[in-house]
Coordinates of C-alpha atoms in Angstrom, one line a residue:
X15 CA -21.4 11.9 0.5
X16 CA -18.3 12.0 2.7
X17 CA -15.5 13.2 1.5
X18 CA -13.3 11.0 3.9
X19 CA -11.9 7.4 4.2
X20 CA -14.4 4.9 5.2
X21 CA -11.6 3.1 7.0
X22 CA -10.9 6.4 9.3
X23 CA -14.2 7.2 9.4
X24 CA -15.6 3.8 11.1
X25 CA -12.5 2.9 13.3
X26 CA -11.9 3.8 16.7
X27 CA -9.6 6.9 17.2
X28 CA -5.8 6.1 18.8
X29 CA -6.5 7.6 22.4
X30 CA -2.9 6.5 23.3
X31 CA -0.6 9.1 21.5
X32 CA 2.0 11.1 23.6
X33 CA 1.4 14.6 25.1
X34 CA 3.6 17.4 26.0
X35 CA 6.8 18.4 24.2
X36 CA 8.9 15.9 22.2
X37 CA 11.9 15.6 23.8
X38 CA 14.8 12.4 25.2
X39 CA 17.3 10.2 24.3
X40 CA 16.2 6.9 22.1
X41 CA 17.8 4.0 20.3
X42 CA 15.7 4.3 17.6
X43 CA 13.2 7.1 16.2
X44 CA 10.6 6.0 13.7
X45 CA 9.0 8.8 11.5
X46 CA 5.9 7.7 10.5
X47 CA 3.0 5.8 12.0
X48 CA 1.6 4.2 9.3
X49 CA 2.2 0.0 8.7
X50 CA 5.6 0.0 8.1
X51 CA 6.7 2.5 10.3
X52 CA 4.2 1.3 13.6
X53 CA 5.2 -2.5 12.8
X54 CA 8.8 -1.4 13.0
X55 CA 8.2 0.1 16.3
X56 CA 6.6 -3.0 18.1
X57 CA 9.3 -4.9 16.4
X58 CA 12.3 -3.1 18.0
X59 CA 10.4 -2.8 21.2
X60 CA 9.6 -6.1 21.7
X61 CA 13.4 -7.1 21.3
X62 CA 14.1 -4.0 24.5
X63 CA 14.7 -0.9 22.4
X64 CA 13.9 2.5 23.5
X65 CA 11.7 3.7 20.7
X66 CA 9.4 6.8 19.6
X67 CA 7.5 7.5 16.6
X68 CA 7.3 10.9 15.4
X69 CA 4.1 10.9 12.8
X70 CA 3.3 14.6 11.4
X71 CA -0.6 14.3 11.1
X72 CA -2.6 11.2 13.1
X73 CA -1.6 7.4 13.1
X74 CA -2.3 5.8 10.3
X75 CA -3.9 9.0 8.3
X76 CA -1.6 8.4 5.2
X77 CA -1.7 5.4 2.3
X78 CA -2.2 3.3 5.6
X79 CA -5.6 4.6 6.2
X80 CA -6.2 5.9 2.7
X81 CA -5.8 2.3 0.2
X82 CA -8.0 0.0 -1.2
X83 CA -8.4 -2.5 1.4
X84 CA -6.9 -5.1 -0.6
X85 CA -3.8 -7.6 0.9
X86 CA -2.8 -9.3 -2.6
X87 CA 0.1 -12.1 -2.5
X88 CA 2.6 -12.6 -4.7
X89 CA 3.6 -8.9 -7.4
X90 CA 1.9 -6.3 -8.6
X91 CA 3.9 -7.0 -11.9
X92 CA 3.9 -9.6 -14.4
X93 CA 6.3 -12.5 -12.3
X94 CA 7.4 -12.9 -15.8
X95 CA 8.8 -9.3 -16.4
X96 CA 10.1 -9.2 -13.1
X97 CA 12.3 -12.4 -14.0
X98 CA 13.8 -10.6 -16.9
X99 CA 14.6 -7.7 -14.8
X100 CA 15.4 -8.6 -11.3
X101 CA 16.8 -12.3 -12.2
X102 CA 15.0 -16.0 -11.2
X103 CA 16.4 -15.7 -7.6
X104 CA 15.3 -11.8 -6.7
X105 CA 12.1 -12.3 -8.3
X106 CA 11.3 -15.5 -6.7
X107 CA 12.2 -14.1 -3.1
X108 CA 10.3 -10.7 -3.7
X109 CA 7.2 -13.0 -4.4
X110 CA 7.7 -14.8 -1.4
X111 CA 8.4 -11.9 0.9
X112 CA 5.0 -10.7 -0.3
X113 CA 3.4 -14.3 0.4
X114 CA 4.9 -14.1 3.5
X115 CA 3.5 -10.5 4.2
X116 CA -0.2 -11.9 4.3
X117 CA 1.2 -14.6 7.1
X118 CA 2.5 -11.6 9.1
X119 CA -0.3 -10.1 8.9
X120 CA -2.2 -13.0 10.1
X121 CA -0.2 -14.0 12.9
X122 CA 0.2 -10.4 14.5
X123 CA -3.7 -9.4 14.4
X124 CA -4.1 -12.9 16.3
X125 CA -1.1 -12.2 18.9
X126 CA -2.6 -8.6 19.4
X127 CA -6.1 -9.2 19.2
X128 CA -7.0 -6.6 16.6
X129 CA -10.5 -6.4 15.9
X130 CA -9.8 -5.9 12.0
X131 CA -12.6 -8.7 9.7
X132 CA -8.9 -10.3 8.3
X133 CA -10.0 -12.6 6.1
X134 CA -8.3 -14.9 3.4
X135 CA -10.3 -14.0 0.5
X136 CA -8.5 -14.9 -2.7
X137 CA -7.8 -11.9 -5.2
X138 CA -9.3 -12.1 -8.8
X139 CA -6.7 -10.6 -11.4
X140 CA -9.6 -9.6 -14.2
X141 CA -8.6 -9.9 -18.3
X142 CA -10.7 -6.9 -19.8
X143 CA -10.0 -8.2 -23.0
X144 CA -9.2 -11.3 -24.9
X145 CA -5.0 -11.2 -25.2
X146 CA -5.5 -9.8 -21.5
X147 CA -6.4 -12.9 -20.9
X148 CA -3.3 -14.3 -22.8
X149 CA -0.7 -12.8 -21.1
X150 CA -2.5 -13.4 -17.8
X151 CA -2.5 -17.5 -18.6
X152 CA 1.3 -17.5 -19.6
X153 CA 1.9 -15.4 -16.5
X154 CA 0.1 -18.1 -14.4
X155 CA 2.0 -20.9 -16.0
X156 CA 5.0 -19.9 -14.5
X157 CA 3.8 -18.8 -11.0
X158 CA 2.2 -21.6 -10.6
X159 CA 4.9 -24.0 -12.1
X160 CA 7.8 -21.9 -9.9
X161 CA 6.5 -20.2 -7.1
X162 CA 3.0 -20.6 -6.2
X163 CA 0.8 -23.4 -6.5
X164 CA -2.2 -22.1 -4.8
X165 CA -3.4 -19.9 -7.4
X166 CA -5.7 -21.4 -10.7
X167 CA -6.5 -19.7 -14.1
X168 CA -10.4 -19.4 -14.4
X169 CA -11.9 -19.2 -17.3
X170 CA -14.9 -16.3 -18.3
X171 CA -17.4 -19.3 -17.8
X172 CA -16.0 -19.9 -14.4
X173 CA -16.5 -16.0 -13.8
X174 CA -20.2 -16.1 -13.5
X175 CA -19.8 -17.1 -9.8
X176 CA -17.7 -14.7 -8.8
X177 CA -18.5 -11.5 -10.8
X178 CA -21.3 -10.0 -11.9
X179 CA -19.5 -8.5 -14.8
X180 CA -17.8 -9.7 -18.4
X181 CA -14.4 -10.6 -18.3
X182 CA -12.3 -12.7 -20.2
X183 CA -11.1 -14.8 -17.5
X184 CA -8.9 -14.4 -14.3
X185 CA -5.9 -15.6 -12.5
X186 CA -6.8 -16.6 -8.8
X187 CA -3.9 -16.0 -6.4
X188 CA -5.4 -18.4 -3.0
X189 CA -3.3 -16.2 -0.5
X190 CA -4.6 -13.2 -0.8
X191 CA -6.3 -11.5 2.0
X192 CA -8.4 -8.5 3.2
X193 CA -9.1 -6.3 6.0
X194 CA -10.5 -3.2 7.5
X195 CA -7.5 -0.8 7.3
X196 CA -8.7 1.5 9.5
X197 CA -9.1 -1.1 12.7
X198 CA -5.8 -2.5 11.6
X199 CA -3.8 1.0 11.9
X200 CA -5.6 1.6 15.1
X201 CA -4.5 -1.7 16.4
X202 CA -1.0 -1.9 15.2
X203 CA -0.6 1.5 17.0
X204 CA -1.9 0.5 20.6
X205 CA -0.4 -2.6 20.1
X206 CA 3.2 -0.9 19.8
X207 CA 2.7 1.7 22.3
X208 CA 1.2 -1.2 24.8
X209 CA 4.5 -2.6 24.4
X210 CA 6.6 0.5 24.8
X211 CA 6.5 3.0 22.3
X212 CA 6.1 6.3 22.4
X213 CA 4.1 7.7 19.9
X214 CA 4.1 11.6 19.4
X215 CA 1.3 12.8 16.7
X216 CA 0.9 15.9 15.2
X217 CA 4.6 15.9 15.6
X218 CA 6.4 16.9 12.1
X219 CA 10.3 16.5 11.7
X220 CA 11.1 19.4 10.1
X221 CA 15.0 19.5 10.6
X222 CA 17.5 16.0 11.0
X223 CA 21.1 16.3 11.8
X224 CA 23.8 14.4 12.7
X225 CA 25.9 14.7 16.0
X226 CA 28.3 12.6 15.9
X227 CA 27.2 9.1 16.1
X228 CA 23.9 10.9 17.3
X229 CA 20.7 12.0 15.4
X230 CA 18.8 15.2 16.1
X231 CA 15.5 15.3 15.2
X232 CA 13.9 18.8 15.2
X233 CA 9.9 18.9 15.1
X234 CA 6.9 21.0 15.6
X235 CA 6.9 19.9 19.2
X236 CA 10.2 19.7 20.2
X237 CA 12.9 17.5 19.1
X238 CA 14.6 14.2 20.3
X239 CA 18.1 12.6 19.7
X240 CA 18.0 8.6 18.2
X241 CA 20.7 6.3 17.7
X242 CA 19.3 5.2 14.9
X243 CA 16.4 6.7 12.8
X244 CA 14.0 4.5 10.1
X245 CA 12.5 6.8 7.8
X246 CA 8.8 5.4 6.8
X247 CA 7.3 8.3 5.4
X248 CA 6.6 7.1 1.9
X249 CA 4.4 9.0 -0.3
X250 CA 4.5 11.7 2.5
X251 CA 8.2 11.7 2.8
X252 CA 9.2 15.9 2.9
X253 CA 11.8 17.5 1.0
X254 CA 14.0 17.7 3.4
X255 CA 15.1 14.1 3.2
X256 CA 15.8 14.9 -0.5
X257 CA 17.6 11.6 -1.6
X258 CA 14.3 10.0 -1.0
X259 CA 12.0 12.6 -2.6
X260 CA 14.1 12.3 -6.0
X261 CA 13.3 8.6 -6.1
X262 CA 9.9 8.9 -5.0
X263 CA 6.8 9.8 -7.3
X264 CA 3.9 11.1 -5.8
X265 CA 0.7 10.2 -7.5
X266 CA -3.0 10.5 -6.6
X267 CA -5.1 6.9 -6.1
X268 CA -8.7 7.4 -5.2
X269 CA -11.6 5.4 -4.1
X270 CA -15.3 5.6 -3.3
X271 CA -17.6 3.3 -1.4
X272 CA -21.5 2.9 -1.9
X273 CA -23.6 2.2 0.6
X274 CA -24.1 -0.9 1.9
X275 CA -25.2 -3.2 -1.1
X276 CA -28.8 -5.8 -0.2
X277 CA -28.2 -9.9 -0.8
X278 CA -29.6 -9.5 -4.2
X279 CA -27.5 -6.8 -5.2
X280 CA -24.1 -8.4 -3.8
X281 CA -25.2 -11.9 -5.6
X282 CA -25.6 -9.9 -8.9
X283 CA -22.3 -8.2 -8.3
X284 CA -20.0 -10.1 -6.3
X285 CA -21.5 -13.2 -5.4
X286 CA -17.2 -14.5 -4.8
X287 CA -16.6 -11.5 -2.2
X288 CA -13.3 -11.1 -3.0
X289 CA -10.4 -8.7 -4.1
X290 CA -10.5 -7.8 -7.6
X291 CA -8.2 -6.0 -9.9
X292 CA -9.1 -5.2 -13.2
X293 CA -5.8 -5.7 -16.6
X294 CA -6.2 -2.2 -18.1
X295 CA -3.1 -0.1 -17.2
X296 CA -5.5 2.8 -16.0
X297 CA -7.5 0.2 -14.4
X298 CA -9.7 -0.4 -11.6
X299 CA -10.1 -2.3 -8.2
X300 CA -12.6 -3.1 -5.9
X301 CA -14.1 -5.3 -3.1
X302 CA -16.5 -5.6 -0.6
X303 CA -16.2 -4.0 2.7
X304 CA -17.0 -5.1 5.8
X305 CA -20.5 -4.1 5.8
X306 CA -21.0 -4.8 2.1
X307 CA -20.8 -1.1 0.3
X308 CA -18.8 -2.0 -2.6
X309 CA -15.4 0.0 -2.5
X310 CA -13.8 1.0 -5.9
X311 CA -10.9 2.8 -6.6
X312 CA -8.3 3.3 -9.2
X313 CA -6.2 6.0 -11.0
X314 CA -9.3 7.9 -11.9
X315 CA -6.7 11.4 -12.4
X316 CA -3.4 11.4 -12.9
X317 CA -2.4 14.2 -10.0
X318 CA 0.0 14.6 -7.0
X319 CA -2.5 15.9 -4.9
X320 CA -5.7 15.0 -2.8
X321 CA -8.1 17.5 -1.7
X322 CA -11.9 18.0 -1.6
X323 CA -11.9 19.3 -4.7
X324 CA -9.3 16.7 -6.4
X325 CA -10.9 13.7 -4.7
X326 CA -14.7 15.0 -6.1
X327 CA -13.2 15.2 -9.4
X328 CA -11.7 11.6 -9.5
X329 CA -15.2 10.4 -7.7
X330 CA -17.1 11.4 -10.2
X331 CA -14.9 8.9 -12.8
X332 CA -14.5 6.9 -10.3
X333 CA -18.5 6.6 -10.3
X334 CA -18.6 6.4 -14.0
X335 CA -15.9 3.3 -14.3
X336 CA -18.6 1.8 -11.3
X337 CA -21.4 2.0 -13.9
X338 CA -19.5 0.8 -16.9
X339 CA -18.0 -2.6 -14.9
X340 CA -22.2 -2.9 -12.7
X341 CA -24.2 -1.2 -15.0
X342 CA -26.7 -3.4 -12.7
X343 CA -25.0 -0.6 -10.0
X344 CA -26.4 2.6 -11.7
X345 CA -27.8 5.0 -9.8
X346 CA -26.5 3.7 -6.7
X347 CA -25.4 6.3 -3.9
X348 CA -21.8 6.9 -3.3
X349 CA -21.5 7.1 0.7
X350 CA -18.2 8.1 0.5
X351 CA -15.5 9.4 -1.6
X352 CA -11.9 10.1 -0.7
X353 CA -8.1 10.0 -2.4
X354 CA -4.2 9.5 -0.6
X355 CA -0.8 9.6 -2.0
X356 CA 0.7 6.7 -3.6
X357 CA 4.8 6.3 -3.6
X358 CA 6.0 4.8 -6.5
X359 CA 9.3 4.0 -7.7
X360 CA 10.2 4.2 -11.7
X361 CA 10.5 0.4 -12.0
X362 CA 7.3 -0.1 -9.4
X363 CA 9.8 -2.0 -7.3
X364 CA 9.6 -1.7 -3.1
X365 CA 12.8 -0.2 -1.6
X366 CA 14.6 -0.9 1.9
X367 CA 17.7 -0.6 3.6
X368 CA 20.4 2.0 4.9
X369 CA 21.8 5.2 3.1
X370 CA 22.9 8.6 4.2
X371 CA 22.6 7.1 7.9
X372 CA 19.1 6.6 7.4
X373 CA 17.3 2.9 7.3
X374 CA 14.5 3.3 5.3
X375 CA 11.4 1.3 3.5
X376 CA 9.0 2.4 1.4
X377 CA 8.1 3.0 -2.0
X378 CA 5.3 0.2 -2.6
X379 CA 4.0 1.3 -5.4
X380 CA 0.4 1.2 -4.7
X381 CA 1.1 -2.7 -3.7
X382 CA 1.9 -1.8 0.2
X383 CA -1.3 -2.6 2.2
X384 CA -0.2 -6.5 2.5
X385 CA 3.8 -5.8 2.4
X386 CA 4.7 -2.7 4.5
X387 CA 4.0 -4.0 8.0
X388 CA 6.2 -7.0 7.1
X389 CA 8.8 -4.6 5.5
X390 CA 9.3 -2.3 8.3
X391 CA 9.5 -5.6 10.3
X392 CA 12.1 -7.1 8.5
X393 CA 14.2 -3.8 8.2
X394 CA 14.1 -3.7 12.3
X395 CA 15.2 -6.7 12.9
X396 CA 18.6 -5.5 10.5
X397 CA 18.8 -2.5 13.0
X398 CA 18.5 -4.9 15.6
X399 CA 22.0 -7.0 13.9
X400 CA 19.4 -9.8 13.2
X401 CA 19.6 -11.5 9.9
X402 CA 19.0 -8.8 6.7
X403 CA 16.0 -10.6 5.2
X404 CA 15.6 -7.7 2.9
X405 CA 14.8 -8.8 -0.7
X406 CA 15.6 -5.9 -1.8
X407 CA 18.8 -5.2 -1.0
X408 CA 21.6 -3.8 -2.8
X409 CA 18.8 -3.3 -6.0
X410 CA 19.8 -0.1 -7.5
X411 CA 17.6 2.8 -7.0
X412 CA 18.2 5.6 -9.6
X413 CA 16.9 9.3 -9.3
X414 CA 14.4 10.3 -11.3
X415 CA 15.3 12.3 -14.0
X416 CA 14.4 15.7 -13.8
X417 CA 12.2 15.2 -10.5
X418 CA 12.9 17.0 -7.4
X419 CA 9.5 16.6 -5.5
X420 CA 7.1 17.7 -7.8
X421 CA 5.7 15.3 -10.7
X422 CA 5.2 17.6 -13.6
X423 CA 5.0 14.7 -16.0
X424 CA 2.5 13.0 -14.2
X425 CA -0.3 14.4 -17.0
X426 CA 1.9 13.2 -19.7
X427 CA 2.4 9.6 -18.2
X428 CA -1.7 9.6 -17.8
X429 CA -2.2 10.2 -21.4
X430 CA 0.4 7.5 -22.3
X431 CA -1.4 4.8 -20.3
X432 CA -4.4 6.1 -21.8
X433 CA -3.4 5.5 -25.0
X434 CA -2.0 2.3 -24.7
X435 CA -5.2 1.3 -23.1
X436 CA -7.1 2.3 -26.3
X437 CA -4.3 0.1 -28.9
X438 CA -3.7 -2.5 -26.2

C-alpha cells in the first residue's frame, strides 16, 4: 500500500516551476497553486497582467491533488435548505455557478489540451435509507421544476444497473463530471505558466505587508511586491492571514483506492461508472478511476490533520465502509491510501471577494474539485474591473466562535453526526 494520492502518484511532475530567489515587481501575486489559485493566474495573464504564484509545497499538492475525483453540479446541500437560507435568487445563482463550473472545466481542458480522462459521467446522490429517499425526491422536485432539468429521481429498482449495492433510490444530477485530478493540476499549471506566469514552488509567504498602495510579500525564498494579491490557500491558509483562519475549519477527508477492479468485478459493482455519494451525514463517496481501482473516500475520522499515521487510521475505516457498501469487494487489496485538508465554512457555503486588501476564494467545503477553478476565474476577472460575477458576494461570513486555527471541537461535531446517523 501507498500511502500517497493516486492522483500525484500517476501524473506527470510540473517541470516548469521558477528557480532562483523570489524576487520583482507584479500586478498581481497569487498564493497558492492549486485550482483556484493556478486558474486565477491564466486568467489574469491571458488579459496582459504581470503575475506570480507563490505555492509553499508543489503545485497542486493540497485538496487539489488530494480529493475525491468527483466534479458534481449543482450544491452539496439540500437546494431546498439553501432557499430558506440564502433566498430563491442566491440559491438559484450559486447552483448555476456550480453548473457552470463543470462547462469551465470542459472548455479549458479542450483550449489547453490537458490530457486529464474529463468525462461527463452523471453523479448518483444514494438514499441509505427509506425517508433518505424522501427528502431526496422532494429535493428533486424542486431542482428539477426551478433550476435543473437534467437530473431524474431513480428508483432502488432502477439502481440495479448502476450499483452493485442496496439503496433506496437516487437523485441523478446529468451535469456532473469527472477527471483525473492529478493530470488536471499538472495541466492547469503549465498551461498558466505557458502563458506567462511565474510559478515559484516550495516558496511559503511567511510575512505580508502593506506599503502604501503596494504589497510585500516575504517568503522562504525571497519576497516580491504585488499590486494586488489573491489569497487561495484554503484549507492550507497560515495563521498569519488570521481573518481567514477564524472562518475556516480544517478537517481531515480521506480516501483509498483498490487496485484495478476485472470486467466482472466492475459489472458487479459499478456497472453505471459514475460518481456516487452516499445520504448518511458521516457518509461515503466513491468512483471509478481511470484505470478502474475503485476510489472511496469519506469522513472516516474526524481530525485536522493528515499524516501516515492519521491517514492508516482512517484507511483502515475507510476499508471497512468498502466492505459494508461491496461486501462482493471483501478482501480486495487497497493500492493506495492517503488523506488532505478540507476548508469548510460553518454554513458549508463557498466564500469570495475582497477584505483587508486581500481578494480571496476558498472555503468549498469539500464541494471544490468542480467549482474552484471557475471561482478563482471569476474573482480575476473582478481584479481585472470586469463584471463581479461572484455569487457570493456580500454573504456574511461570521468567525467561528471560539476557533483561532485549531478545531478542538472537531471530535465533538464527529460524535454528533454520528449520532444523528444512528436516530436519522
Amino acid at each position: 500500500m501507498k500511502y500517497v494520492s493516486y492522483w500525484h502518484d500517476t501524473a506527470p511532475g510540473f517541470s516548469g516551476g521558477a528557480e532562483g530567489d523570489v524576487e520583482g515587481h507584479y500586478d498581481v501575486a497569487v498564493i497558492g497553486a492549486g485550482f483556484t489559485g493556478l486558474g486565477a493566474a491564466r486568467q489574469l495573464v491571458k488579459a496582459g497582467a504581470r503575475v506570480v504564484v507563490l505555492e509553499a509545497d508543489r503545485v497542486s499538492c493540497g485538496a487539489s491533488g488530494r480529493n475525491g475525483g468527483h466534479l458534481n453540479n449543482g450544491l452539496a446541500h439540500s437546494y431546498l435548505a439553501a432557499k430558506a437560507e440564502l433566498g430563491t435568487e442566491r440559491a438559484i445563482a450559486l447552483y448555476q455557478t456550480f453548473d457552470a463550473s463543470i462547462d469551465t472545466l470542459e472548455a479549458l481542458i479542450v483550449e489547453e489540451g490537458i490530457e486529464c480522462s474529463f468525462r461527463r459521467a452523471g453523479k448518483l446522490k444514494l438514499a441509505s435509507r427509506p425517508k433518505h429517499f424522501d427528502a431526496i425526491a422532494r429535493n428533486f422536485e424542486a431542482v428539477h421544476r426551478e433550476v435543473d432539468p437534467e437530473t431524474a429521481l431513480l428508483s432502488a429498482r432502477d439502481l440495479s444497473s448502476e450499483v452493485g449495492s442496496p439503496f433506496f433510490g437516487a437523485m441523478l444530477s446529468k451535469k456532473s463530471a469527472m477527471m483525473h485530478m492529478g493530470r488536471f493540476g499538472i495541466g492547469l499549471a503549465e498551461a498558466a505558466k505557458r502563458r506567462g506566469a511565474i510559478i515559484f514552488e516550495r516558496a511559503a509567504v511567511t510575512t505580508q505587508l502593506r506599503e502604501g498602495s503596494r504589497h510585500r510579500l516575504m517568503t522562504s525564498r525571497g519576497h516580491v511586491t504585488a499590486e494586488q494579491v489573491l489569497l487561495a490557500t484554503g484549507a492550507y491558509t497560515t495563521p498569519n492571514f488570521r481573518y481567514f483562519r477564524r472562518r475556516i475549519v480544517t478537517v481531515g477527508s480521506f480516501i483509498i483506492a483498490t487496485r484495478p477492479l476485472k470486467a466482472a468485478e466492475i459489472a458487479a459493482t459499478m456497472p453505471g461508472n459514475r460518481t456516487c455519494v452516499n445520504s448518511m451525514n458521516v457518509g461515503n463517496y466513491f468512483r471509478l478511476a481511470p484505470d478502474n481501482r475503485l476510489i472511496f473516500g469519506g469522513r472516516a475520522r474526524f481530525s485536522a490533520t493528515s499524516d501516515q499515521r492519521s491517514d492508516a487510521k482512517s484507511g483502515a475505516v475507510l476499508a471497512d465502509s468498502l466492505v459494508q457498501i461491496f461486501p462482493q469487494l471483501a478482501g480486495i487489496a487497497i493500492d493506495y491510501c492517503w488523506g488532505g485538508l478540507v476548508d469548510m465554512t460553518s454554513d458549508r457555503y463557498p466564500r469570495a471577494g475582497y477584505q483587508d486588501g486581500l481578494w480571496y476564494a476558498m472555503g468549498y467545503s469539500g464541494h471544490g474539485a468542480q467549482l474552484s477553478t471557475h471561482l478563482g476565474m471569476t474573482i480575476a476577472d473582478a481584479m481585472l474591473g470586469r463584471e463581479d460575477r461572484n455569487p457570493m458576494k456580500g454573504v456574511h461570513w461570521p468567525a467561528v466562535p471560539g476557533h483561532f486555527g485549531k478545531p478542538w471541537f472537531l471530535p465533538l461535531v464527529g460524535m454528533y453526526y454520528k449520532m444523528l446517523d444512528r436516530i436519522q
